[in-house]
CSV table of C-alpha atoms in Angstrom, one decimal:
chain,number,residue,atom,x,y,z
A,1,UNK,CA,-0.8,1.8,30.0
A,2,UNK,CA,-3.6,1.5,27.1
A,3,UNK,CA,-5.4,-2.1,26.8
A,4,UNK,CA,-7.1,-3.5,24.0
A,5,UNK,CA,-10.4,-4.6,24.4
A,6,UNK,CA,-13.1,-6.6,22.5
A,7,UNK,CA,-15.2,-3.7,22.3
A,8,UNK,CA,-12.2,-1.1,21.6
A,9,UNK,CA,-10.3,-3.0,19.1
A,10,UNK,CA,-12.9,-2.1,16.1
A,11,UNK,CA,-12.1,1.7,17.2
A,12,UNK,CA,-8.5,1.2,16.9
A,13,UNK,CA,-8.2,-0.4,13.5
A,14,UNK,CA,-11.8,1.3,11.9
A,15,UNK,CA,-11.1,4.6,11.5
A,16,UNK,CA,-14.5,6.2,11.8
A,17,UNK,CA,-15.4,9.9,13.0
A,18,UNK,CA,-11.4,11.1,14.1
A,19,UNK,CA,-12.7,14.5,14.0
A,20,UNK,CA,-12.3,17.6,12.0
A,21,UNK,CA,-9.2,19.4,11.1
A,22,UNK,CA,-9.0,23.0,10.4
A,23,UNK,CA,-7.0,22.2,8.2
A,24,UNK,CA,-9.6,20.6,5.6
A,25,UNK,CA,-9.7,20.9,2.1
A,26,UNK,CA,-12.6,18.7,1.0
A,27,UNK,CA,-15.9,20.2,1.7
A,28,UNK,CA,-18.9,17.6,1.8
A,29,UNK,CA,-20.8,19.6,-1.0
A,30,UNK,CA,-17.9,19.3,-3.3
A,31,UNK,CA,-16.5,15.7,-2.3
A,32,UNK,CA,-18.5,14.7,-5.2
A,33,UNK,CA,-16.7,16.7,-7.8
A,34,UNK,CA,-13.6,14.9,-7.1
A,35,UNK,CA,-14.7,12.2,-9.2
A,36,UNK,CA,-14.7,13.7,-12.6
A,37,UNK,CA,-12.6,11.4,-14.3
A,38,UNK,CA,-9.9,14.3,-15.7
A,39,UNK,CA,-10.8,17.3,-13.4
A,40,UNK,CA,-9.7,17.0,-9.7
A,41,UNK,CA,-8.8,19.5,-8.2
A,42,UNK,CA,-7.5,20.1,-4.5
A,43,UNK,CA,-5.9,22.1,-2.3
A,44,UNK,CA,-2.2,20.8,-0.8
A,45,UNK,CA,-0.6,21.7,2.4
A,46,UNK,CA,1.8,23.6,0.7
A,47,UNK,CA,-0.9,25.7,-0.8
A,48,UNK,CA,-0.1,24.8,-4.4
A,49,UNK,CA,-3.1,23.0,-6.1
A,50,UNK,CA,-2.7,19.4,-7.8
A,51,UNK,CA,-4.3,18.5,-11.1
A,52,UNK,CA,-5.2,15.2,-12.7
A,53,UNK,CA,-5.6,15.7,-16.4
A,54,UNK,CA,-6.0,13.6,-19.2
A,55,UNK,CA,-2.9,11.9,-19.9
A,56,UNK,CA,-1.0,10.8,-23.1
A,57,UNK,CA,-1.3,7.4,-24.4
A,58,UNK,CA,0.9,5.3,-22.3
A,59,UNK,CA,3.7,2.9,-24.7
A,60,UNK,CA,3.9,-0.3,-21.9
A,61,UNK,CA,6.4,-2.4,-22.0
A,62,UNK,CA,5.2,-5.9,-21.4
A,63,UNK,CA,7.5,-8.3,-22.2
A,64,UNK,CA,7.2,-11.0,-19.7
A,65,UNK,CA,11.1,-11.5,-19.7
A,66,UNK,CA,11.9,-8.2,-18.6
A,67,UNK,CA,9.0,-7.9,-16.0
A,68,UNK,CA,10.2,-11.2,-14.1
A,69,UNK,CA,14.0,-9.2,-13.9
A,70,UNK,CA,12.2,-7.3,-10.7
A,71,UNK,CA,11.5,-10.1,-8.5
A,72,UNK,CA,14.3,-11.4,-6.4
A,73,UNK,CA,15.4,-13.7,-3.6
A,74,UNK,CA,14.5,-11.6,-0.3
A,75,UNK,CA,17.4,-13.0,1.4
A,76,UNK,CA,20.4,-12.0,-0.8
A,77,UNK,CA,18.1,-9.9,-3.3
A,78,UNK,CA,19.7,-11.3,-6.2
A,79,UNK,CA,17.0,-11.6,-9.0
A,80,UNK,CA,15.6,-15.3,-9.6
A,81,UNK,CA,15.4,-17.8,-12.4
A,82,UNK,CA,11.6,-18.1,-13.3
A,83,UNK,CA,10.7,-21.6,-13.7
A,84,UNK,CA,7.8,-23.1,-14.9
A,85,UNK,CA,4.9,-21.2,-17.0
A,86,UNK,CA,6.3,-19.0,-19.6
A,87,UNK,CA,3.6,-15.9,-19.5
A,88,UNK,CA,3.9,-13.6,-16.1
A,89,UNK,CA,0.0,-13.3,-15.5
A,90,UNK,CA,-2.3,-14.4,-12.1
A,91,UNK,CA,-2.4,-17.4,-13.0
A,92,UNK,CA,1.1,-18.2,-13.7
A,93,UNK,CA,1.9,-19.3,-9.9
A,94,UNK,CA,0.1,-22.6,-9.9
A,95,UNK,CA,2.8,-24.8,-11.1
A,96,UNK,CA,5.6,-21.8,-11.3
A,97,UNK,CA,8.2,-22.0,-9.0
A,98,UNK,CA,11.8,-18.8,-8.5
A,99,UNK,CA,15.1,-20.1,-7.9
A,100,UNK,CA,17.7,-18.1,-6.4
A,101,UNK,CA,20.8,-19.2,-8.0
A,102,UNK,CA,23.5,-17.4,-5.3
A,103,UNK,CA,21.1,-19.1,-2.1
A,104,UNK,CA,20.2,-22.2,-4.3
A,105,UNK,CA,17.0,-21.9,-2.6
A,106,UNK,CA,13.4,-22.5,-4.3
A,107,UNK,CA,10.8,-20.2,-3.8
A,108,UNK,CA,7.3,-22.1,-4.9
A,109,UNK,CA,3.6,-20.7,-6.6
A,110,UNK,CA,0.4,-21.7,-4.4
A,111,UNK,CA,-3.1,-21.8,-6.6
A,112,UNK,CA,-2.8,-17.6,-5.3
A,113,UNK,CA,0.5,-16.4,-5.4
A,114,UNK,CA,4.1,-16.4,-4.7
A,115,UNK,CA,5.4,-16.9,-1.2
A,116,UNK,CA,8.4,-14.7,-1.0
A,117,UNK,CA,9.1,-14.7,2.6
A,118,UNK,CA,12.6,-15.5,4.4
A,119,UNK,CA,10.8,-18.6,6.0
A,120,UNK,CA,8.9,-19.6,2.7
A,121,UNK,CA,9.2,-23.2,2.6
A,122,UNK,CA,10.2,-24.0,6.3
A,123,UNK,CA,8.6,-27.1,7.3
A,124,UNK,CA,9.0,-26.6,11.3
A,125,UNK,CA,9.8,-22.8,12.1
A,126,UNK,CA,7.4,-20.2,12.2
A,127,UNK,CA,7.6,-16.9,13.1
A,128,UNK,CA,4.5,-14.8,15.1
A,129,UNK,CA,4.2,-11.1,13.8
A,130,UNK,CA,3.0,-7.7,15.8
A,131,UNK,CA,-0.6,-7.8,16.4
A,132,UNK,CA,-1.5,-5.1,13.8
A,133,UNK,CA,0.1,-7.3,11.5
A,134,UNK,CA,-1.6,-10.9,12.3
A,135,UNK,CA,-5.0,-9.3,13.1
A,136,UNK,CA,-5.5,-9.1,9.1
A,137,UNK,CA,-4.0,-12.5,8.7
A,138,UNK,CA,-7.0,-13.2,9.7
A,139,UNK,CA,-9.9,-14.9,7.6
A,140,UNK,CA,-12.5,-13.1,9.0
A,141,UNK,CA,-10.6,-9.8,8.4
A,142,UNK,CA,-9.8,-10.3,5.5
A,143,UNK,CA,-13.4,-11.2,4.2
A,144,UNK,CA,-14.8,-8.2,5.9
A,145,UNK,CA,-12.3,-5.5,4.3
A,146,UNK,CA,-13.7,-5.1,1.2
A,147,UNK,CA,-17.1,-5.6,2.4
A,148,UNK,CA,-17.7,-2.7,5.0
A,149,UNK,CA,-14.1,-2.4,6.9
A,150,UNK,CA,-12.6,-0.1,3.8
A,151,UNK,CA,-15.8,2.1,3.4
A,152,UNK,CA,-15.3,3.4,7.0
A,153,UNK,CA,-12.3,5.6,6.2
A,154,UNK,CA,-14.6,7.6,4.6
A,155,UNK,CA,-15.6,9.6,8.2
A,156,UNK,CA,-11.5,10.2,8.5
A,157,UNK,CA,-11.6,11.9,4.9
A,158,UNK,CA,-11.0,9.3,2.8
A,159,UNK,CA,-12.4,10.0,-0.4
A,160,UNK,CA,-12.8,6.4,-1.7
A,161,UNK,CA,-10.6,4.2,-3.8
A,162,UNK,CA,-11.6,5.4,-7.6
A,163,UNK,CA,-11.4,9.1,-6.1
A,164,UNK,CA,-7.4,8.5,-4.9
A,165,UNK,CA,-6.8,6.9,-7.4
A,166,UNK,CA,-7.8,10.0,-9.5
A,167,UNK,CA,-5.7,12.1,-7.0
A,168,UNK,CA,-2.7,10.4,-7.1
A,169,UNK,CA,-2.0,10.1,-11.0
A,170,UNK,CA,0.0,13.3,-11.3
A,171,UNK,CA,2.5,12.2,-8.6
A,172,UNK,CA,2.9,8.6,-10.7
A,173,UNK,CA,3.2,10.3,-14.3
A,174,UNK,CA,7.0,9.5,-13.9
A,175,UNK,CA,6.3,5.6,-13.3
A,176,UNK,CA,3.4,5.6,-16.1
A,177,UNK,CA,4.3,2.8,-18.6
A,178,UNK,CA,6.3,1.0,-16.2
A,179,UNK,CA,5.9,-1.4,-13.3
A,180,UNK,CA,4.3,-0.3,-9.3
A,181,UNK,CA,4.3,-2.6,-6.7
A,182,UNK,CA,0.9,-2.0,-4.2
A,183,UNK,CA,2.5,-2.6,-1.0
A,184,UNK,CA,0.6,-3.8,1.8
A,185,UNK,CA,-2.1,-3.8,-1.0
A,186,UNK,CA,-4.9,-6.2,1.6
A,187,UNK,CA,-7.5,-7.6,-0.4
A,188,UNK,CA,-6.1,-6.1,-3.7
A,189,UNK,CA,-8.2,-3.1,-4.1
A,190,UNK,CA,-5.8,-1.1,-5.8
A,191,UNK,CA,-3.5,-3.2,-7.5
A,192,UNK,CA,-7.1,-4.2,-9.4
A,193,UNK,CA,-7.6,-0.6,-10.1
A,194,UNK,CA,-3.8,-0.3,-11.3
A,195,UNK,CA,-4.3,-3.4,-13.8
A,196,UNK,CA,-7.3,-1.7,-15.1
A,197,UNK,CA,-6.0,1.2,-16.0
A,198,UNK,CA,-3.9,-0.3,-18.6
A,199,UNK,CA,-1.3,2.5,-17.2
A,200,UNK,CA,1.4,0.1,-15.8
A,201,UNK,CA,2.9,-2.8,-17.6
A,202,UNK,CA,3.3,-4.7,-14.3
A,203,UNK,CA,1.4,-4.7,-11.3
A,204,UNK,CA,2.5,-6.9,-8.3
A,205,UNK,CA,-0.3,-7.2,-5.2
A,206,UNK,CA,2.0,-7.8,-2.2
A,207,UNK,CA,0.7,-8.5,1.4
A,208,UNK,CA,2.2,-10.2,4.1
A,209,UNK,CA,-1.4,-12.0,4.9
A,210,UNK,CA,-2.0,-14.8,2.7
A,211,UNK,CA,-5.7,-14.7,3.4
A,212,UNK,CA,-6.0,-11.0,2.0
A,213,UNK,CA,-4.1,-12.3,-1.4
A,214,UNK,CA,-6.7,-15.2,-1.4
A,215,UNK,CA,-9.4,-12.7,-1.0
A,216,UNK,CA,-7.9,-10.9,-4.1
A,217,UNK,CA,-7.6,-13.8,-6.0
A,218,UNK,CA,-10.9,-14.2,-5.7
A,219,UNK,CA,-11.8,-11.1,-6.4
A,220,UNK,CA,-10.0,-11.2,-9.8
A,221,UNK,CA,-11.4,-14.6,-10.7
A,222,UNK,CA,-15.4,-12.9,-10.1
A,223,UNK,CA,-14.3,-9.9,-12.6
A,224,UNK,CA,-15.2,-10.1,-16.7
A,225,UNK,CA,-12.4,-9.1,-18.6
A,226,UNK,CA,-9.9,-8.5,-15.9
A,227,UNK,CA,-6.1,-7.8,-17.4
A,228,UNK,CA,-4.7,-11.2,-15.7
A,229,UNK,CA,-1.6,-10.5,-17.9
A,230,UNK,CA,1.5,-9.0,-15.9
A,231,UNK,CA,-0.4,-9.2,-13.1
A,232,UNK,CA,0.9,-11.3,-9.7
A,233,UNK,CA,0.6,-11.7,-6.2
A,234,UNK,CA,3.2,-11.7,-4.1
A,235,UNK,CA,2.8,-12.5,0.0
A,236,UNK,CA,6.2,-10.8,1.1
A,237,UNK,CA,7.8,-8.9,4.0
A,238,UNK,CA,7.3,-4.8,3.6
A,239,UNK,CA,10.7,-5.0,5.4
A,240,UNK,CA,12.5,-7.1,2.9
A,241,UNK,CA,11.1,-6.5,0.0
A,242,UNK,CA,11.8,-9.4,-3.0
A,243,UNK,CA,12.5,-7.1,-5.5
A,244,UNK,CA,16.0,-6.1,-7.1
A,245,UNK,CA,17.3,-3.1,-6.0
A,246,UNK,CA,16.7,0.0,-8.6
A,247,UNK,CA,14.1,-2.3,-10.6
A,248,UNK,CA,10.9,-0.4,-9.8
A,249,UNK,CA,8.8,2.1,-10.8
A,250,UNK,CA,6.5,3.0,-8.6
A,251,UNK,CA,5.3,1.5,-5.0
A,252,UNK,CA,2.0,2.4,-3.6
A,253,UNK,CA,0.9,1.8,0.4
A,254,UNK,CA,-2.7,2.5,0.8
A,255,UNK,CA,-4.0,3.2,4.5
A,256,UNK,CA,-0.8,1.0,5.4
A,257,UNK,CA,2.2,2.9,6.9
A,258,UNK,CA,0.4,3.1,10.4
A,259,UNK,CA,0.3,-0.4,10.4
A,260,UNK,CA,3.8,-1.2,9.5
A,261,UNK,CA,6.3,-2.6,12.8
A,262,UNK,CA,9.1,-0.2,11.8
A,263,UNK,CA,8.1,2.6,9.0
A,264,UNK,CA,11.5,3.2,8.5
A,265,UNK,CA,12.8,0.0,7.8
A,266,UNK,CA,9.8,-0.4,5.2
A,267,UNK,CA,10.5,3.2,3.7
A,268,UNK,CA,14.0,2.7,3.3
A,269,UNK,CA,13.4,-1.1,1.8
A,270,UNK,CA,10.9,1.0,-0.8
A,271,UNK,CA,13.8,3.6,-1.2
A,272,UNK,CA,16.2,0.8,-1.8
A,273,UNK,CA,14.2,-0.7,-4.9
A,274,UNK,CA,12.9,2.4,-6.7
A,275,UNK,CA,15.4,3.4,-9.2
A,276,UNK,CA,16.5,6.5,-9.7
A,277,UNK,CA,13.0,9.1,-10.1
A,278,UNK,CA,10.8,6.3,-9.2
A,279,UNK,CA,7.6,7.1,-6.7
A,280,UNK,CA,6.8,6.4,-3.2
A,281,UNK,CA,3.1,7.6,-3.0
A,282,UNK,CA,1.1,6.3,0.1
A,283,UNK,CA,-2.2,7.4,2.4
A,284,UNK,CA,-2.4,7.2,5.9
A,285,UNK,CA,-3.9,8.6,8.6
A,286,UNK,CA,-2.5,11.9,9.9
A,287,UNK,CA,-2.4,13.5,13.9
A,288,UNK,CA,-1.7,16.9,14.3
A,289,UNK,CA,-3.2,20.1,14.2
A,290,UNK,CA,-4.9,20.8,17.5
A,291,UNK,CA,-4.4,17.2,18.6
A,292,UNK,CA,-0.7,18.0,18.8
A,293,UNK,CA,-0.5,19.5,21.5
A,294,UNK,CA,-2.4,17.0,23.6
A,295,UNK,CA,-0.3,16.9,26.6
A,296,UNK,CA,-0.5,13.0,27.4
A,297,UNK,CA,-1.0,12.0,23.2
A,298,UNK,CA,2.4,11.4,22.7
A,299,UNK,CA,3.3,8.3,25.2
A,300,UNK,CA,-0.1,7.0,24.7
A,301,UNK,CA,0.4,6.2,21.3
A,302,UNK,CA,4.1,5.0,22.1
A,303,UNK,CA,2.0,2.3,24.9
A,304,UNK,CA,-0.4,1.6,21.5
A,305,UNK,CA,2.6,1.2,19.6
A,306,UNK,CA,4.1,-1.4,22.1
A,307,UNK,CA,0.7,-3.3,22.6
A,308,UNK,CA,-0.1,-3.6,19.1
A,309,UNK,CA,3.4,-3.8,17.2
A,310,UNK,CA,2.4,-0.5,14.7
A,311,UNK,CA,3.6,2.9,14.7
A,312,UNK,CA,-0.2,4.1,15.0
A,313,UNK,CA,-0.5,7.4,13.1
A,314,UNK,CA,2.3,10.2,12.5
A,315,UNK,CA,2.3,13.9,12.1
A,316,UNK,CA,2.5,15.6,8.6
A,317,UNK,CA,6.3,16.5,10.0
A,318,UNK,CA,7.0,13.2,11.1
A,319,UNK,CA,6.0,11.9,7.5
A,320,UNK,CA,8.5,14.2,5.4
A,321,UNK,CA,11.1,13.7,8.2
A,322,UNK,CA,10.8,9.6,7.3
A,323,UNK,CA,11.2,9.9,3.7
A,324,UNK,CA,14.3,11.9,3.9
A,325,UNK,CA,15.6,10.0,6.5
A,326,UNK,CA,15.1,7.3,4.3
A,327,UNK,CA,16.9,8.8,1.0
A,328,UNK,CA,13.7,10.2,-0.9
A,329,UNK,CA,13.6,13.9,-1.7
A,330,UNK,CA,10.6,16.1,-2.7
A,331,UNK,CA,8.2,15.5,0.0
A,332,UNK,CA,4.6,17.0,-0.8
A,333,UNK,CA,1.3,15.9,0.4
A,334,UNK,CA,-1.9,16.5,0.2
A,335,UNK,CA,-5.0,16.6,3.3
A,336,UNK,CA,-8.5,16.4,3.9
A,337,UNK,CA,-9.5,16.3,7.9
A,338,UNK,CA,-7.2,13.3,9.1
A,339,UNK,CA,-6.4,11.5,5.7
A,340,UNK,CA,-2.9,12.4,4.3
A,341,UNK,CA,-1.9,11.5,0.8
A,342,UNK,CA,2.0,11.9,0.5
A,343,UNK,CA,4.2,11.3,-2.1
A,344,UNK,CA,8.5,11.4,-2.3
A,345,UNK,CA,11.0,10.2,-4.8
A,346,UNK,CA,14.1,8.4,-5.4
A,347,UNK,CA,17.0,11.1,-6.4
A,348,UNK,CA,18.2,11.0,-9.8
């Protein structure tokens, strides 16, 4: 049976030097060219090539009443009764409290965010997670992600956050104008990108760790000029999501599914609350290729899986078979050595 370590752990949960794929479609001379702002180009797995162009100007609609129709109780999903400051922003928690009218149960705004858990507001019950999920509860964790833990990925072929951010507007053009959830989002390194972009007309940061959301917070706070308007954090369960059902957009999971209990339960709780065309696009790390057919691979990472309470990382078949599984349709990816950007939708 595998065994975590003090010395092992950081080569568990850093992804550094995972090896080469032959199936790479990055080369380290042209990496760099990725990051013209309306030119990336790279190759998918289905050998079709994916574009990011300039896009048209995006009509947002940011009507504060409408936005706060997406959040919901995440016990009966039934949307909420915003009480307290009128304008949906970051600041808007502090003193802001949800009320779920069919549970008659108040869900209250810390200084950060929302706590939209089951157990929000239980004085004596609390519930342990997995061990992939409290390791970045952590303080410590989530200090260091942003400051050295995230830059790693780049030796699994990660391209860095502005680059996939480049790479996966064509897959969002459907959710442009509207509202995306980053799911899993950690210290808020995307969601702040999305809110920047001036693309979406809401963006929710949603974590289960209340340390990563106060990292973001303060993030947010240190930035000139940052969009604090229809912007929110929300600490929530990715496997009951407080969100109506059909109400969103878009949903984004950065370097998260491998870190989730149950994927499937998560996927299907995304599937549940993107309506009809919205976008499930997420990056992860992928294992296959020669390391497939590692004889001992597969209960190895089912022993990781029981020791650390994730699903550790999944082929580029497993990761279509989820999404259908799950009710999305339209599976594509795209690959570069071990990282995976994948994308699927909600049938019209």
């Amino acid at each position: 049976m595998a065994t975590f370590t003090s010395s092992n752990i950081f080569s568990v949960y850093v992804p550094s030097q995972l090896g080469n794929s032959r199936r790479c479609f990055f080369k380290p001379s042209t990496i760099s060219i990725i990051n013209r702002k309306f030119a990336a180009k790279i190759r998918a797995s289905s050998t079709a090539f994916v574009e990011t162009k300039p896009t048209e100007p995006i009509a947002l609609d940011k009507e504060s009443g409408v936005n706060k129709k997406v959040l919901a109780c995440p016990i009966c999903f039934e949307p909420v009764t915003w009480i307290g400051d009128p304008c949906l922003s970051l600041e808007s928690a502090a003193g802001s409290s949800l009320q779920c009218n069919t549970c008659k149960k108040t869900y209250s705004g810390v200084q950060s965010h929302f706590d939209l858990t089951t157990a929000s507001g239980a004085k004596n019950y609390g519930e342990s997670m997995p061990f992939a999920t409290e390791f970045f509860r952590t303080p410590f964790i989530s200090f260091l992600y942003e400051r050295g833990w995230r830059q790693n990925f780049i030796w699994g072929g990660f391209p860095g956050p502005e680059k996939e951010f480049e790479l996966m507007k064509d897959y969002l053009k459907p959710a442009l104008g509207g509202n995306i959830i980053d799911a899993s989002c950690g210290s808020g390194m995307f969601s702040r990108i999305f809110a920047k972009s001036g693309l979406f007309s809401l963006v929710v940061a949603l974590d289960y760790s209340e340390n990563m959301l106060k990292q973001c917070y303060e993030f947010v706070k240190k930035e000139e000029n940052f969009p604090k308007e229809n912007y929110i954090l929300v600490r929530a369960d990715i496997s009951r999501l407080p969100f109506a059902s059909s109400s969103v957009d878009a949903v984004h999971a950065g370097a998260a599914i491998h870190c989730w209990p149950s994927p499937s339960t998560a996927v299907a709780e995304i599937s549940r609350v993107l309506r009809p065309g919205g976008v499930f696009v997420a990056t992860t790390y992928i294992l296959d290729g020669p390391y497939h057919f590692i004889p001992f691979l597969r209960p190895l990472r089912q022993n990781l899986m029981q020791i650390s309470g994730s699903y550790a990382f999944m082929s580029e078949s497993e990761l279509g078979d989820l999404c259908r599984a799950c009710g999305l349709v339209g599976f594509t990816c795209i690959r570069n050595r071990r990282f995976v950007m994948f994308t699927a939708t909600k049938p019209i």
